[in-house]
């Protein structure tokens, strides 16, 4: 048998995996607490966005025709953009809610922190970001039906200003996105040059 097929033990008769698990117990607990708090907060936001997106996707700007039931403003380009953005917001908010709920129901084992939990958190945050952007677009397109053509051009700068919170949220979470992608792509834990005596 090649020597790498045999388990290697230290002087306490522990494998490298056992040493890693015992030395990182506190880190696993802290990581589990942080993931729980983050998932709870994000799932509340995703549920709120899903509720609003469901309401906006079922409401028809301008109302339907009383005889045929076809929306009166169906020929407008803004109506199509409103309908698509509200549907995208609903789909992404439900997707992010599912990912955050799957994190909350996870067992938080050491092996879950290597690939499973970072992937779920990354996909959940990306879906949440897409749902926030889509619900803002849906609001802007729906609100443009209320305004008269003269005021519509004056509202465009306000609509652009609404994009700043979403951009700020994305930039604030950029380092977390990079860390999660790095954890998914690379092997965790990384090889260290430090030697530890056990």
mmCIF file of C-alpha atoms in Angstrom:
data_model
loop_
_atom_site.group_PDB
_atom_site.id
_atom_site.type_symbol
_atom_site.label_atom_id
_atom_site.label_comp_id
_atom_site.label_asym_id
_atom_site.label_seq_id
_atom_site.Cartn_x
_atom_site.Cartn_y
_atom_site.Cartn_z
ATOM 1 C CA UNK A 1 0.000 0.000 0.000
ATOM 2 C CA UNK A 2 1.295 3.509 -0.730
ATOM 3 C CA UNK A 3 2.078 5.467 2.464
ATOM 4 C CA UNK A 4 -0.501 8.212 1.715
ATOM 5 C CA UNK A 5 -3.301 5.654 2.092
ATOM 6 C CA UNK A 6 -2.560 5.236 5.788
ATOM 7 C CA UNK A 7 -3.938 7.793 8.267
ATOM 8 C CA UNK A 8 -1.283 9.923 9.942
ATOM 9 C CA UNK A 9 -1.482 10.694 13.641
ATOM 10 C CA UNK A 10 0.265 13.161 15.916
ATOM 11 C CA UNK A 11 1.724 12.277 19.321
ATOM 12 C CA UNK A 12 -1.797 12.454 20.860
ATOM 13 C CA UNK A 13 -3.051 9.936 18.279
ATOM 14 C CA UNK A 14 -5.203 12.535 16.453
ATOM 15 C CA UNK A 15 -5.603 12.939 12.703
ATOM 16 C CA UNK A 16 -5.230 16.336 11.050
ATOM 17 C CA UNK A 17 -8.999 16.567 10.619
ATOM 18 C CA UNK A 18 -9.607 15.892 14.304
ATOM 19 C CA UNK A 19 -7.056 18.548 15.276
ATOM 20 C CA UNK A 20 -8.687 21.051 12.923
ATOM 21 C CA UNK A 21 -12.180 20.349 14.302
ATOM 22 C CA UNK A 22 -11.131 20.692 17.957
ATOM 23 C CA UNK A 23 -9.087 23.870 17.403
ATOM 24 C CA UNK A 24 -11.847 25.569 15.382
ATOM 25 C CA UNK A 25 -14.868 24.823 17.596
ATOM 26 C CA UNK A 26 -15.233 28.438 18.722
ATOM 27 C CA UNK A 27 -14.838 29.723 15.175
ATOM 28 C CA UNK A 28 -17.595 27.347 14.027
ATOM 29 C CA UNK A 29 -19.904 28.615 16.789
ATOM 30 C CA UNK A 30 -19.200 32.270 15.965
ATOM 31 C CA UNK A 31 -19.647 31.626 12.236
ATOM 32 C CA UNK A 32 -22.932 29.851 12.901
ATOM 33 C CA UNK A 33 -24.212 32.767 15.014
ATOM 34 C CA UNK A 34 -23.226 35.299 12.339
ATOM 35 C CA UNK A 35 -24.845 33.233 9.577
ATOM 36 C CA UNK A 36 -28.041 32.866 11.618
ATOM 37 C CA UNK A 37 -28.323 36.611 12.274
ATOM 38 C CA UNK A 38 -27.530 37.493 8.664
ATOM 39 C CA UNK A 39 -29.975 34.936 7.274
ATOM 40 C CA UNK A 40 -32.746 36.044 9.626
ATOM 41 C CA UNK A 41 -32.344 39.705 8.667
ATOM 42 C CA UNK A 42 -32.104 38.992 4.944
ATOM 43 C CA UNK A 43 -35.050 36.580 4.989
ATOM 44 C CA UNK A 44 -37.252 39.267 6.586
ATOM 45 C CA UNK A 45 -36.269 41.708 3.817
ATOM 46 C CA UNK A 46 -36.808 39.047 1.142
ATOM 47 C CA UNK A 47 -40.256 38.231 2.542
ATOM 48 C CA UNK A 48 -41.219 41.921 2.508
ATOM 49 C CA UNK A 49 -40.034 42.287 -1.083
ATOM 50 C CA UNK A 50 -41.904 39.115 -2.083
ATOM 51 C CA UNK A 51 -45.105 40.518 -0.546
ATOM 52 C CA UNK A 52 -44.757 43.857 -2.339
ATOM 53 C CA UNK A 53 -43.724 42.186 -5.604
ATOM 54 C CA UNK A 54 -46.715 39.847 -5.480
ATOM 55 C CA UNK A 55 -49.030 42.805 -4.928
ATOM 56 C CA UNK A 56 -47.521 44.811 -7.779
ATOM 57 C CA UNK A 57 -47.431 41.861 -10.180
ATOM 58 C CA UNK A 58 -51.144 41.227 -9.706
ATOM 59 C CA UNK A 59 -52.199 44.885 -9.954
ATOM 60 C CA UNK A 60 -52.671 46.360 -13.416
ATOM 61 C CA UNK A 61 -51.750 50.015 -13.967
ATOM 62 C CA UNK A 62 -54.673 51.766 -15.646
ATOM 63 C CA UNK A 63 -56.957 48.802 -14.961
ATOM 64 C CA UNK A 64 -58.388 46.247 -17.385
ATOM 65 C CA UNK A 65 -60.910 46.842 -20.135
ATOM 66 C CA UNK A 66 -64.370 46.104 -18.723
ATOM 67 C CA UNK A 67 -65.487 44.158 -21.797
ATOM 68 C CA UNK A 68 -62.401 42.113 -22.731
ATOM 69 C CA UNK A 69 -60.341 42.117 -19.504
ATOM 70 C CA UNK A 70 -57.210 43.140 -21.448
ATOM 71 C CA UNK A 71 -55.147 45.865 -19.724
ATOM 72 C CA UNK A 72 -55.856 49.326 -21.129
ATOM 73 C CA UNK A 73 -52.169 50.325 -21.163
ATOM 74 C CA UNK A 74 -50.920 47.076 -22.697
ATOM 75 C CA UNK A 75 -49.598 48.850 -25.814
ATOM 76 C CA UNK A 76 -47.232 51.020 -23.730
ATOM 77 C CA UNK A 77 -43.586 49.924 -23.486
ATOM 78 C CA UNK A 78 -43.528 50.978 -19.857
ATOM 79 C CA UNK A 79 -46.317 48.498 -19.113
ATOM 80 C CA UNK A 80 -44.197 45.583 -20.377
ATOM 81 C CA UNK A 81 -41.202 46.817 -18.378
ATOM 82 C CA UNK A 82 -43.402 47.139 -15.274
ATOM 83 C CA UNK A 83 -44.826 43.637 -15.679
ATOM 84 C CA UNK A 84 -41.422 42.014 -16.287
ATOM 85 C CA UNK A 85 -39.630 43.851 -13.464
ATOM 86 C CA UNK A 86 -42.351 42.990 -10.934
ATOM 87 C CA UNK A 87 -42.218 39.329 -11.998
ATOM 88 C CA UNK A 88 -38.407 39.287 -11.757
ATOM 89 C CA UNK A 89 -38.611 40.867 -8.290
ATOM 90 C CA UNK A 90 -41.080 38.218 -7.153
ATOM 91 C CA UNK A 91 -38.982 35.326 -8.506
ATOM 92 C CA UNK A 92 -35.675 36.570 -7.075
ATOM 93 C CA UNK A 93 -37.149 37.460 -3.673
ATOM 94 C CA UNK A 94 -38.639 33.976 -3.307
ATOM 95 C CA UNK A 95 -35.339 32.451 -4.465
ATOM 96 C CA UNK A 96 -33.371 34.433 -1.879
ATOM 97 C CA UNK A 97 -35.913 33.517 0.795
ATOM 98 C CA UNK A 98 -35.446 29.827 0.009
ATOM 99 C CA UNK A 99 -31.642 30.117 0.218
ATOM 100 C CA UNK A 100 -31.741 31.968 3.546
ATOM 101 C CA UNK A 101 -34.221 29.494 4.996
ATOM 102 C CA UNK A 102 -31.968 26.633 3.912
ATOM 103 C CA UNK A 103 -29.090 28.336 5.773
ATOM 104 C CA UNK A 104 -31.254 28.701 8.885
ATOM 105 C CA UNK A 105 -32.156 25.005 8.820
ATOM 106 C CA UNK A 106 -28.553 23.894 8.263
ATOM 107 C CA UNK A 107 -26.723 21.874 10.919
ATOM 108 C CA UNK A 108 -23.585 24.090 10.800
ATOM 109 C CA UNK A 109 -21.138 21.192 10.674
ATOM 110 C CA UNK A 110 -17.499 21.907 9.890
ATOM 111 C CA UNK A 111 -17.795 20.429 6.400
ATOM 112 C CA UNK A 112 -20.773 22.715 5.625
ATOM 113 C CA UNK A 113 -18.588 25.804 6.053
ATOM 114 C CA UNK A 114 -16.245 24.639 3.293
ATOM 115 C CA UNK A 115 -18.613 24.818 0.309
ATOM 116 C CA UNK A 116 -22.321 24.487 1.096
ATOM 117 C CA UNK A 117 -22.960 27.486 3.373
ATOM 118 C CA UNK A 118 -20.818 30.015 1.432
ATOM 119 C CA UNK A 119 -22.554 29.016 -1.816
ATOM 120 C CA UNK A 120 -26.023 29.383 -0.291
ATOM 121 C CA UNK A 121 -25.132 32.741 1.254
ATOM 122 C CA UNK A 122 -23.660 34.048 -2.011
ATOM 123 C CA UNK A 123 -26.672 32.966 -4.077
ATOM 124 C CA UNK A 124 -29.060 34.307 -1.448
ATOM 125 C CA UNK A 125 -27.378 37.720 -1.340
ATOM 126 C CA UNK A 126 -27.201 37.958 -5.133
ATOM 127 C CA UNK A 127 -30.895 37.048 -5.435
ATOM 128 C CA UNK A 128 -31.777 39.582 -2.736
ATOM 129 C CA UNK A 129 -29.811 42.290 -4.531
ATOM 130 C CA UNK A 130 -31.527 41.466 -7.847
ATOM 131 C CA UNK A 131 -34.958 41.531 -6.195
ATOM 132 C CA UNK A 132 -34.281 44.944 -4.609
ATOM 133 C CA UNK A 133 -33.164 46.360 -7.963
ATOM 134 C CA UNK A 134 -36.179 44.841 -9.738
ATOM 135 C CA UNK A 135 -38.719 46.114 -7.210
ATOM 136 C CA UNK A 136 -37.265 49.619 -7.544
ATOM 137 C CA UNK A 137 -37.516 49.394 -11.335
ATOM 138 C CA UNK A 138 -41.088 48.135 -11.011
ATOM 139 C CA UNK A 139 -41.948 51.068 -8.764
ATOM 140 C CA UNK A 140 -40.426 53.590 -11.178
ATOM 141 C CA UNK A 141 -42.253 52.150 -14.206
ATOM 142 C CA UNK A 142 -45.541 51.941 -12.308
ATOM 143 C CA UNK A 143 -45.176 55.447 -10.912
ATOM 144 C CA UNK A 144 -44.539 56.885 -14.380
ATOM 145 C CA UNK A 145 -48.156 56.014 -15.334
ATOM 146 C CA UNK A 146 -49.460 58.304 -12.604
ATOM 147 C CA UNK A 147 -47.522 61.372 -13.723
ATOM 148 C CA UNK A 148 -48.550 63.651 -16.527
ATOM 149 C CA UNK A 149 -46.151 63.847 -19.519
ATOM 150 C CA UNK A 150 -44.888 67.255 -18.343
ATOM 151 C CA UNK A 151 -43.924 65.985 -14.886
ATOM 152 C CA UNK A 152 -42.549 62.669 -16.143
ATOM 153 C CA UNK A 153 -39.256 64.232 -17.300
ATOM 154 C CA UNK A 154 -38.869 65.999 -13.956
ATOM 155 C CA UNK A 155 -39.233 62.664 -12.133
ATOM 156 C CA UNK A 156 -36.385 60.955 -14.013
ATOM 157 C CA UNK A 157 -33.652 62.446 -11.748
ATOM 158 C CA UNK A 158 -35.578 61.199 -8.718
ATOM 159 C CA UNK A 159 -35.766 57.723 -10.245
ATOM 160 C CA UNK A 160 -32.003 57.805 -10.828
ATOM 161 C CA UNK A 161 -31.479 58.898 -7.215
ATOM 162 C CA UNK A 162 -33.359 55.791 -6.088
ATOM 163 C CA UNK A 163 -30.570 53.698 -7.634
ATOM 164 C CA UNK A 164 -27.986 55.046 -5.182
ATOM 165 C CA UNK A 165 -29.147 52.981 -2.154
ATOM 166 C CA UNK A 166 -29.019 49.799 -4.237
ATOM 167 C CA UNK A 167 -25.554 50.710 -5.520
ATOM 168 C CA UNK A 168 -24.402 51.506 -1.976
ATOM 169 C CA UNK A 169 -25.732 48.161 -0.742
ATOM 170 C CA UNK A 170 -23.895 46.319 -3.517
ATOM 171 C CA UNK A 171 -20.617 48.172 -2.890
ATOM 172 C CA UNK A 172 -20.876 47.671 0.888
ATOM 173 C CA UNK A 173 -21.229 43.916 0.377
ATOM 174 C CA UNK A 174 -18.526 43.677 -2.313
ATOM 175 C CA UNK A 175 -15.804 42.419 0.031
ATOM 176 C CA UNK A 176 -18.204 39.776 1.367
ATOM 177 C CA UNK A 177 -18.969 38.664 -2.214
ATOM 178 C CA UNK A 178 -15.255 38.310 -2.963
ATOM 179 C CA UNK A 179 -14.657 36.357 0.252
ATOM 180 C CA UNK A 180 -17.534 34.003 -0.527
ATOM 181 C CA UNK A 181 -16.399 33.438 -4.118
ATOM 182 C CA UNK A 182 -12.839 32.858 -2.885
ATOM 183 C CA UNK A 183 -14.100 30.344 -0.307
ATOM 184 C CA UNK A 184 -16.078 28.493 -2.975
ATOM 185 C CA UNK A 185 -13.284 28.412 -5.576
ATOM 186 C CA UNK A 186 -10.287 27.712 -3.337
ATOM 187 C CA UNK A 187 -9.740 24.883 -0.948
ATOM 188 C CA UNK A 188 -10.536 25.782 2.658
ATOM 189 C CA UNK A 189 -8.539 25.929 4.878
ATOM 190 C CA UNK A 190 -5.618 27.453 3.014
ATOM 191 C CA UNK A 191 -2.160 26.045 3.567
ATOM 192 C CA UNK A 192 -0.307 28.025 6.214
ATOM 193 C CA UNK A 193 3.439 28.535 6.493
ATOM 194 C CA UNK A 194 3.225 28.564 10.295
ATOM 195 C CA UNK A 195 4.093 25.412 12.186
ATOM 196 C CA UNK A 196 2.015 24.444 15.181
ATOM 197 C CA UNK A 197 3.197 22.063 17.888
ATOM 198 C CA UNK A 198 0.589 19.770 19.391
#
